[in-house]
């Protein structure tokens, strides 16, 4: 029996009201169709291709529609998961999309990059039954399916905008948080201007997360949607330098400001050799590759990037995975991922770790660099590592990596990418008097995302530290509601 | 927002000066700050250039650049009325200006461009300004007249003696430091020149400020590509600088980092020249 026949049969039973949980458990969990592991090493096209309609409806039928919907508890923005999935079963994708959009404004993005396995899919009853989170209902893939269906419909509806209130709101940073705030605040009829430092809006979604995981066209569409709503976007504007927040409010008449500038200060390991040529922060490496399209160097793009044969990437998060997989696509013969704990502790999404392995990234776990070695020209040529073992859990709850004395060994490399995290960029803090920061330089806000300054709100990575797209969006919604409330009360 | 070239001038072979519309930058920029220019949004490189002057009324900034590679050459080929798609700024910390006493401004080659607004600001703050301007030969010397306006004394040196003294800038710098009390030296030019200026002033214990021109991407402290070692610590030129205490800068390391893309840039330049020629033949 092929998939279509299976689906027809199941739908018949479903309509008759006789589809039992046992039948649902029997439906095979639908795998994500993806580009061939070898072919994709040499292109930047999206790796995951997306469910077919048949696959989506089969996967949707696996959902039990649990009364207590534990999945929803796991979702940071509380999408009505079982309701939208039920609409997929019925084949009413528009209704499914409407349900998602009540809570999430960027479903095509979230469906691709949210860490579902530790959010909605973790408590899913189906996964629990099989004692395997990978067997949970694939909520993220279903969200992506619905969003992509929506993107293919001709006239994408522009959210209605309330009559003009004459109030002005400035949004600093055009990342996912800023985009969400712009949408919600504009809807309420306020004039909105987004100020972005880079020459293209989108934040990490355009300069960090690579094309093969999140096509830029998707982000572009969201930005176009914002413009259609009447939001003004001004690029090449660095808040704090081009104008300060005080000037925006006192001279330019903005009634409220949202700070969504992300966490952009790259951390280094502070070991010998980190200044050598060929040593990059992940931010620099990914920005050159993504935003500046260095993969097209010589074919139109003017920004160069190291053309490496042997690349070491240090770190174990999504940023490290993205850097390693980018290095593969730039033609490196060997890409080593060096991480000081074991795979179990890796913060990267499981799916992306799988993808990296399929693409040939070589994992060196329980290893950490001790120093970087350079040649006579000051170019990095090797990385000396120490082996580690796991000790007692530390404050983060993960087992602490402990170096093994005398276990040094060297790997030959010509490029090193440091992907061990980002701190808060100090620019806004330095140029905004009276803004309260915590000891790491992140902006302190209350439960409504209000800062210590009147009319100034903040959210996303600059508040949370390097976090996720969905958390930035969640804070964006909170902040937007608070801004709308604040402006309603302001004469 | 596009930025139109309102005027353009060639100062000497490969060096151009242009007034470009950029009202936001014009109203905020101070001496010592720079912008990042990106010619076309999709594929162009982001190149840092110092703001050599501003006209707030007209909403323009003045940029002076040397065509050293493909992107700066392409910029040099723009004509009045053409547009640059992106200009970000002002970036970096402004120069610390106060009445120090006697300030010696040392400029080498294209370094005269970023130096001029600083010399001007130092003069306005009541300092005695002595400018030493160096070039390989007479035809490469830029902005001499402008420096004469803002300096109490101007000393010109050329490598080949075709104009002014036949010497390198460190020779008169050394003499001045021996003869009189100098309170501050500001040196801007090729990295190697700044390195030797600092070695000279160190002997005389004269505080020296240099402006570093590392390779950059964002210019906002996000990529770490512009990092240098200053006093044993890592600093980002775009946000912590571009000016630093020259006696603390690790110039050798910086010079190595500047060579990172030499081969690729050369190939790109060859390719560009080739294309330009094809264009000319038509
Ligand atoms: C390589 C990489 C991979 C990631 N992978 C995932 C993933 O798979 N899933 C996931 O959920 N999350 C992932 N993340 C994290 C996620 O992208 C961030 O948590 C999220 O983008 C934060 O959103 P934000 O709105 O706070 O700001 P950002 O997306 O960081 O955007 C901030 C914007 O503000 C601009 N800006 C900065 N300073 C100024 C200024 N002074 N003036 C004006 N503009 C300024 C910046 O240029 C930027 O465009 C990843 C991050 C990286 C770097
Ligand atoms: C803060 C700052 C202010 C500057 N102000 C001026 C200015 O007022 N006028 C001016 O002419 N130049 C200035 N520069 C230097 C200018 O940015 C570079 O010459 C330019 O980026 C080279 O670009 P290109 O693509 O044409 O050359 P490329 O082909 O990129 O490079 C040509 C050669 O220059 C080196 N190089 C690459 N990038 C830089 C860089 N950012 N700085 C120095 N060398 C580089 C390369 O290694 C290569 O050897 C400044 C640089 C900085 C960081
Ligand atoms: S927990 Fe799983 S099975 Fe239950 S409603 Fe949510 S997605 Fe469906
Ligand atoms: S240019 Fe990126 S941090 Fe300075």
PDB file of C-alpha atoms in Angstrom, chain A residues 127-348:
ATOM      1  CA  UNK A 127       6.903  10.456  21.806  1.00  0.00           C
ATOM      2  CA  UNK A 128       6.407   9.491  25.458  1.00  0.00           C
ATOM      3  CA  UNK A 129       4.584   6.338  24.418  1.00  0.00           C
ATOM      4  CA  UNK A 130       7.553   5.266  22.274  1.00  0.00           C
ATOM      5  CA  UNK A 131      10.011   6.611  24.864  1.00  0.00           C
ATOM      6  CA  UNK A 132      11.697   8.450  21.989  1.00  0.00           C
ATOM      7  CA  UNK A 133      11.349  12.155  21.305  1.00  0.00           C
ATOM      8  CA  UNK A 134      12.172  11.514  17.666  1.00  0.00           C
ATOM      9  CA  UNK A 135       8.912   9.558  17.440  1.00  0.00           C
ATOM     10  CA  UNK A 136       6.866  12.511  18.721  1.00  0.00           C
ATOM     11  CA  UNK A 137       4.468  14.168  16.311  1.00  0.00           C
ATOM     12  CA  UNK A 138       6.696  16.311  14.059  1.00  0.00           C
ATOM     13  CA  UNK A 139       5.059  19.568  15.063  1.00  0.00           C
ATOM     14  CA  UNK A 140       7.802  21.744  13.609  1.00  0.00           C
ATOM     15  CA  UNK A 141       7.679  20.083  10.211  1.00  0.00           C
ATOM     16  CA  UNK A 142       3.900  20.469  10.170  1.00  0.00           C
ATOM     17  CA  UNK A 143       4.236  24.135  11.057  1.00  0.00           C
ATOM     18  CA  UNK A 144       6.699  24.537   8.214  1.00  0.00           C
ATOM     19  CA  UNK A 145       4.364  22.709   5.821  1.00  0.00           C
ATOM     20  CA  UNK A 146       1.479  25.026   6.629  1.00  0.00           C
ATOM     21  CA  UNK A 147       3.640  28.148   6.407  1.00  0.00           C
ATOM     22  CA  UNK A 148       5.109  27.112   3.058  1.00  0.00           C
ATOM     23  CA  UNK A 149       1.635  26.338   1.759  1.00  0.00           C
ATOM     24  CA  UNK A 150       0.646  29.850   2.773  1.00  0.00           C
ATOM     25  CA  UNK A 151       3.652  31.376   1.044  1.00  0.00           C
ATOM     26  CA  UNK A 152       2.646  29.683  -2.204  1.00  0.00           C
ATOM     27  CA  UNK A 153      -0.840  31.240  -2.176  1.00  0.00           C
ATOM     28  CA  UNK A 154      -0.858  34.232  -4.488  1.00  0.00           C
ATOM     29  CA  UNK A 155      -2.185  37.163  -2.540  1.00  0.00           C
ATOM     30  CA  UNK A 156      -0.652  36.952   0.886  1.00  0.00           C
ATOM     31  CA  UNK A 157      -2.963  38.873   3.145  1.00  0.00           C
ATOM     32  CA  UNK A 158      -1.457  41.948   4.749  1.00  0.00           C
ATOM     33  CA  UNK A 159      -2.586  42.288   8.368  1.00  0.00           C
ATOM     34  CA  UNK A 160      -5.104  45.122   8.771  1.00  0.00           C
ATOM     35  CA  UNK A 161      -3.784  48.332  10.307  1.00  0.00           C
ATOM     36  CA  UNK A 162      -5.837  50.469  12.706  1.00  0.00           C
ATOM     37  CA  UNK A 163      -6.403  54.160  11.847  1.00  0.00           C
ATOM     38  CA  UNK A 164      -3.395  56.370  12.494  1.00  0.00           C
ATOM     39  CA  UNK A 165      -2.840  57.386  16.116  1.00  0.00           C
ATOM     40  CA  UNK A 166      -0.155  59.938  15.257  1.00  0.00           C
ATOM     41  CA  UNK A 167       2.263  58.243  17.689  1.00  0.00           C
ATOM     42  CA  UNK A 168       5.731  57.194  16.561  1.00  0.00           C
ATOM     43  CA  UNK A 169       7.700  54.113  17.582  1.00  0.00           C
ATOM     44  CA  UNK A 170      11.373  53.429  16.800  1.00  0.00           C
ATOM     45  CA  UNK A 171      12.624  49.862  16.627  1.00  0.00           C
ATOM     46  CA  UNK A 172      16.366  49.329  16.873  1.00  0.00           C
ATOM     47  CA  UNK A 173      17.530  46.180  15.085  1.00  0.00           C
ATOM     48  CA  UNK A 174      15.669  44.267  12.382  1.00  0.00           C
ATOM     49  CA  UNK A 175      16.019  40.754  13.807  1.00  0.00           C
ATOM     50  CA  UNK A 176      13.057  38.452  14.495  1.00  0.00           C
ATOM     51  CA  UNK A 177      12.212  40.327  17.708  1.00  0.00           C
ATOM     52  CA  UNK A 178      12.195  43.698  15.989  1.00  0.00           C
ATOM     53  CA  UNK A 179      10.077  42.380  13.109  1.00  0.00           C
ATOM     54  CA  UNK A 180       7.437  41.058  15.508  1.00  0.00           C
ATOM     55  CA  UNK A 181       7.287  44.298  17.476  1.00  0.00           C
ATOM     56  CA  UNK A 182       7.017  46.294  14.245  1.00  0.00           C
ATOM     57  CA  UNK A 183       4.070  44.179  13.097  1.00  0.00           C
ATOM     58  CA  UNK A 184       2.132  44.323  16.350  1.00  0.00           C
ATOM     59  CA  UNK A 185       2.740  48.006  16.999  1.00  0.00           C
ATOM     60  CA  UNK A 186       1.902  48.980  13.421  1.00  0.00           C
ATOM     61  CA  UNK A 187      -1.346  46.995  13.627  1.00  0.00           C
ATOM     62  CA  UNK A 188      -2.413  49.273  16.459  1.00  0.00           C
ATOM     63  CA  UNK A 189      -2.101  52.254  14.115  1.00  0.00           C
ATOM     64  CA  UNK A 190       1.187  53.726  15.299  1.00  0.00           C
ATOM     65  CA  UNK A 191       3.834  54.951  12.904  1.00  0.00           C
ATOM     66  CA  UNK A 192       6.772  52.545  12.979  1.00  0.00           C
ATOM     67  CA  UNK A 193      10.379  52.999  11.833  1.00  0.00           C
ATOM     68  CA  UNK A 194      12.870  50.136  12.054  1.00  0.00           C
ATOM     69  CA  UNK A 195      16.542  51.137  12.231  1.00  0.00           C
ATOM     70  CA  UNK A 196      19.099  48.509  11.237  1.00  0.00           C
ATOM     71  CA  UNK A 197      22.889  48.729  11.315  1.00  0.00           C
ATOM     72  CA  UNK A 198      23.576  46.322   8.485  1.00  0.00           C
ATOM     73  CA  UNK A 199      22.707  47.089   4.871  1.00  0.00           C
ATOM     74  CA  UNK A 200      20.017  44.396   4.884  1.00  0.00           C
ATOM     75  CA  UNK A 201      17.282  43.758   7.470  1.00  0.00           C
ATOM     76  CA  UNK A 202      16.694  40.346   9.075  1.00  0.00           C
ATOM     77  CA  UNK A 203      19.268  40.119  11.860  1.00  0.00           C
ATOM     78  CA  UNK A 204      20.794  36.717  12.520  1.00  0.00           C
ATOM     79  CA  UNK A 205      18.295  35.257  10.058  1.00  0.00           C
ATOM     80  CA  UNK A 206      20.229  36.866   7.182  1.00  0.00           C
ATOM     81  CA  UNK A 207      23.794  37.195   8.417  1.00  0.00           C
ATOM     82  CA  UNK A 208      24.120  34.148  10.669  1.00  0.00           C
ATOM     83  CA  UNK A 209      21.803  31.262   9.864  1.00  0.00           C
ATOM     84  CA  UNK A 210      22.886  29.968   6.441  1.00  0.00           C
ATOM     85  CA  UNK A 211      20.780  29.808   3.309  1.00  0.00           C
ATOM     86  CA  UNK A 212      20.810  25.991   3.360  1.00  0.00           C
ATOM     87  CA  UNK A 213      18.871  26.044   6.618  1.00  0.00           C
ATOM     88  CA  UNK A 214      16.781  29.173   6.184  1.00  0.00           C
ATOM     89  CA  UNK A 215      16.464  30.588   2.659  1.00  0.00           C
ATOM     90  CA  UNK A 216      16.902  34.356   2.608  1.00  0.00           C
ATOM     91  CA  UNK A 217      13.858  34.662   0.346  1.00  0.00           C
ATOM     92  CA  UNK A 218      11.631  33.697   3.282  1.00  0.00           C
ATOM     93  CA  UNK A 219      13.014  36.459   5.463  1.00  0.00           C
ATOM     94  CA  UNK A 220      12.772  38.849   2.520  1.00  0.00           C
ATOM     95  CA  UNK A 221       9.052  38.096   2.154  1.00  0.00           C
ATOM     96  CA  UNK A 222       8.436  38.894   5.808  1.00  0.00           C
ATOM     97  CA  UNK A 223      10.243  42.205   5.373  1.00  0.00           C
ATOM     98  CA  UNK A 224       8.190  43.003   2.272  1.00  0.00           C
ATOM     99  CA  UNK A 225       5.059  42.265   4.284  1.00  0.00           C
ATOM    100  CA  UNK A 226       6.164  44.774   6.920  1.00  0.00           C
ATOM    101  CA  UNK A 227       6.701  47.412   4.244  1.00  0.00           C
ATOM    102  CA  UNK A 228       3.245  46.752   2.806  1.00  0.00           C
ATOM    103  CA  UNK A 229       1.810  47.484   6.235  1.00  0.00           C
ATOM    104  CA  UNK A 230       3.501  50.867   6.074  1.00  0.00           C
ATOM    105  CA  UNK A 231       6.486  50.188   8.310  1.00  0.00           C
ATOM    106  CA  UNK A 232       9.523  52.227   7.325  1.00  0.00           C
ATOM    107  CA  UNK A 233      12.859  50.404   7.361  1.00  0.00           C
ATOM    108  CA  UNK A 234      16.068  52.402   7.512  1.00  0.00           C
ATOM    109  CA  UNK A 235      19.261  50.410   7.055  1.00  0.00           C
ATOM    110  CA  UNK A 236      22.822  51.610   7.662  1.00  0.00           C
ATOM    111  CA  UNK A 237      21.785  53.260  10.910  1.00  0.00           C
ATOM    112  CA  UNK A 238      23.743  52.387  13.996  1.00  0.00           C
ATOM    113  CA  UNK A 239      21.776  53.364  17.059  1.00  0.00           C
ATOM    114  CA  UNK A 240      24.036  55.043  19.576  1.00  0.00           C
ATOM    115  CA  UNK A 241      26.308  56.484  16.882  1.00  0.00           C
ATOM    116  CA  UNK A 242      24.174  57.730  13.996  1.00  0.00           C
ATOM    117  CA  UNK A 243      21.717  58.922  16.636  1.00  0.00           C
ATOM    118  CA  UNK A 244      21.306  58.166  20.304  1.00  0.00           C
ATOM    119  CA  UNK A 245      18.080  56.890  21.837  1.00  0.00           C
ATOM    120  CA  UNK A 246      17.743  60.212  23.640  1.00  0.00           C
ATOM    121  CA  UNK A 247      17.938  62.106  20.337  1.00  0.00           C
ATOM    122  CA  UNK A 248      15.398  59.805  18.715  1.00  0.00           C
ATOM    123  CA  UNK A 249      12.958  60.542  21.529  1.00  0.00           C
ATOM    124  CA  UNK A 250      13.684  64.176  22.279  1.00  0.00           C
ATOM    125  CA  UNK A 251      14.586  65.557  18.853  1.00  0.00           C
ATOM    126  CA  UNK A 252      12.884  63.226  16.392  1.00  0.00           C
ATOM    127  CA  UNK A 253       9.695  62.821  18.379  1.00  0.00           C
ATOM    128  CA  UNK A 254       9.564  59.064  18.840  1.00  0.00           C
ATOM    129  CA  UNK A 255       7.141  58.259  21.658  1.00  0.00           C
ATOM    130  CA  UNK A 256       8.533  54.806  22.391  1.00  0.00           C
ATOM    131  CA  UNK A 257      11.609  52.744  21.487  1.00  0.00           C
ATOM    132  CA  UNK A 258      12.170  48.988  21.302  1.00  0.00           C
ATOM    133  CA  UNK A 259      15.788  47.814  21.565  1.00  0.00           C
ATOM    134  CA  UNK A 260      16.265  44.531  19.713  1.00  0.00           C
ATOM    135  CA  UNK A 261      19.911  44.740  18.756  1.00  0.00           C
ATOM    136  CA  UNK A 262      20.781  41.102  19.525  1.00  0.00           C
ATOM    137  CA  UNK A 263      23.880  39.739  21.198  1.00  0.00           C
ATOM    138  CA  UNK A 264      26.649  40.499  18.839  1.00  0.00           C
ATOM    139  CA  UNK A 265      29.951  40.554  20.686  1.00  0.00           C
ATOM    140  CA  UNK A 266      31.987  37.510  19.714  1.00  0.00           C
ATOM    141  CA  UNK A 267      33.768  35.645  22.494  1.00  0.00           C
ATOM    142  CA  UNK A 268      37.257  34.305  22.037  1.00  0.00           C
ATOM    143  CA  UNK A 269      39.076  31.621  23.987  1.00  0.00           C
ATOM    144  CA  UNK A 270      41.940  33.886  25.055  1.00  0.00           C
ATOM    145  CA  UNK A 271      44.554  31.333  24.156  1.00  0.00           C
ATOM    146  CA  UNK A 272      47.853  31.727  22.388  1.00  0.00           C
ATOM    147  CA  UNK A 273      47.606  32.234  18.620  1.00  0.00           C
ATOM    148  CA  UNK A 274      44.092  33.609  18.390  1.00  0.00           C
ATOM    149  CA  UNK A 275      45.275  36.625  16.397  1.00  0.00           C
ATOM    150  CA  UNK A 276      46.792  34.529  13.626  1.00  0.00           C
ATOM    151  CA  UNK A 277      45.544  34.987  10.077  1.00  0.00           C
ATOM    152  CA  UNK A 278      42.894  32.377   9.356  1.00  0.00           C
ATOM    153  CA  UNK A 279      41.322  32.522  12.820  1.00  0.00           C
ATOM    154  CA  UNK A 280      37.748  33.787  12.639  1.00  0.00           C
ATOM    155  CA  UNK A 281      34.934  34.411  15.036  1.00  0.00           C
ATOM    156  CA  UNK A 282      31.854  32.520  13.821  1.00  0.00           C
ATOM    157  CA  UNK A 283      30.149  35.889  13.339  1.00  0.00           C
ATOM    158  CA  UNK A 284      32.803  37.047  10.908  1.00  0.00           C
ATOM    159  CA  UNK A 285      32.953  33.724   9.083  1.00  0.00           C
ATOM    160  CA  UNK A 286      29.191  33.424   8.727  1.00  0.00           C
ATOM    161  CA  UNK A 287      28.668  37.092   7.844  1.00  0.00           C
ATOM    162  CA  UNK A 288      31.257  36.905   5.092  1.00  0.00           C
ATOM    163  CA  UNK A 289      29.644  33.728   3.795  1.00  0.00           C
ATOM    164  CA  UNK A 290      25.947  34.612   4.148  1.00  0.00           C
ATOM    165  CA  UNK A 291      25.323  38.330   4.115  1.00  0.00           C
ATOM    166  CA  UNK A 292      28.267  39.144   1.875  1.00  0.00           C
ATOM    167  CA  UNK A 293      27.841  35.958  -0.217  1.00  0.00           C
ATOM    168  CA  UNK A 294      31.534  35.124  -0.159  1.00  0.00           C
ATOM    169  CA  UNK A 295      30.646  31.711  -1.600  1.00  0.00           C
ATOM    170  CA  UNK A 296      30.232  33.673  -4.847  1.00  0.00           C
ATOM    171  CA  UNK A 297      33.651  35.385  -4.548  1.00  0.00           C
ATOM    172  CA  UNK A 298      35.001  35.833  -8.054  1.00  0.00           C
ATOM    173  CA  UNK A 299      31.525  35.221  -9.442  1.00  0.00           C
ATOM    174  CA  UNK A 300      30.123  38.606  -8.518  1.00  0.00           C
ATOM    175  CA  UNK A 301      30.716  38.933  -4.779  1.00  0.00           C
ATOM    176  CA  UNK A 302      33.601  41.160  -3.696  1.00  0.00           C
ATOM    177  CA  UNK A 303      34.058  39.963  -0.125  1.00  0.00           C
ATOM    178  CA  UNK A 304      36.669  37.219   0.209  1.00  0.00           C
ATOM    179  CA  UNK A 305      36.773  34.343   2.674  1.00  0.00           C
ATOM    180  CA  UNK A 306      39.490  31.799   3.462  1.00  0.00           C
ATOM    181  CA  UNK A 307      39.544  29.053   0.857  1.00  0.00           C
ATOM    182  CA  UNK A 308      40.494  26.337   3.259  1.00  0.00           C
ATOM    183  CA  UNK A 309      41.436  22.707   2.981  1.00  0.00           C
ATOM    184  CA  UNK A 310      41.343  21.838   6.671  1.00  0.00           C
ATOM    185  CA  UNK A 311      39.052  23.764   8.982  1.00  0.00           C
ATOM    186  CA  UNK A 312      38.580  23.386  12.711  1.00  0.00           C
ATOM    187  CA  UNK A 313      35.395  24.749  14.262  1.00  0.00           C
ATOM    188  CA  UNK A 314      35.396  25.120  18.040  1.00  0.00           C
ATOM    189  CA  UNK A 315      32.038  24.820  19.825  1.00  0.00           C
ATOM    190  CA  UNK A 316      28.957  22.629  19.960  1.00  0.00           C
ATOM    191  CA  UNK A 317      25.964  24.877  19.370  1.00  0.00           C
ATOM    192  CA  UNK A 318      23.934  25.786  16.296  1.00  0.00           C
ATOM    193  CA  UNK A 319      26.461  28.451  15.453  1.00  0.00           C
ATOM    194  CA  UNK A 320      29.275  25.892  15.400  1.00  0.00           C
ATOM    195  CA  UNK A 321      27.198  23.499  13.290  1.00  0.00           C
ATOM    196  CA  UNK A 322      26.372  26.279  10.815  1.00  0.00           C
ATOM    197  CA  UNK A 323      30.038  27.293  10.569  1.00  0.00           C
ATOM    198  CA  UNK A 324      31.197  23.714   9.987  1.00  0.00           C
ATOM    199  CA  UNK A 325      28.580  23.044   7.347  1.00  0.00           C
ATOM    200  CA  UNK A 326      29.399  26.354   5.653  1.00  0.00           C
ATOM    201  CA  UNK A 327      33.073  25.337   5.548  1.00  0.00           C
ATOM    202  CA  UNK A 328      32.040  22.089   3.842  1.00  0.00           C
ATOM    203  CA  UNK A 329      30.184  24.065   1.198  1.00  0.00           C
ATOM    204  CA  UNK A 330      33.131  26.377   0.666  1.00  0.00           C
ATOM    205  CA  UNK A 331      35.080  23.332  -0.421  1.00  0.00           C
ATOM    206  CA  UNK A 332      37.114  22.274   2.618  1.00  0.00           C
ATOM    207  CA  UNK A 333      38.361  18.698   2.430  1.00  0.00           C
ATOM    208  CA  UNK A 334      38.350  18.167   6.172  1.00  0.00           C
ATOM    209  CA  UNK A 335      36.147  19.936   8.668  1.00  0.00           C
ATOM    210  CA  UNK A 336      36.743  19.113  12.319  1.00  0.00           C
ATOM    211  CA  UNK A 337      34.245  20.029  14.971  1.00  0.00           C
ATOM    212  CA  UNK A 338      35.949  20.335  18.338  1.00  0.00           C
ATOM    213  CA  UNK A 339      33.717  20.278  21.405  1.00  0.00           C
ATOM    214  CA  UNK A 340      34.770  19.892  25.017  1.00  0.00           C
ATOM    215  CA  UNK A 341      31.869  17.773  26.242  1.00  0.00           C
ATOM    216  CA  UNK A 342      30.164  14.736  24.691  1.00  0.00           C
ATOM    217  CA  UNK A 343      27.494  14.702  22.023  1.00  0.00           C
ATOM    218  CA  UNK A 344      24.771  14.365  24.632  1.00  0.00           C
ATOM    219  CA  UNK A 345      25.583  17.790  26.081  1.00  0.00           C
ATOM    220  CA  UNK A 346      25.775  19.518  22.708  1.00  0.00           C
ATOM    221  CA  UNK A 347      23.415  22.489  22.634  1.00  0.00           C
ATOM    222  CA  UNK A 348      22.946  22.260  18.849  1.00  0.00           C
TER     223      UNK A 348
END
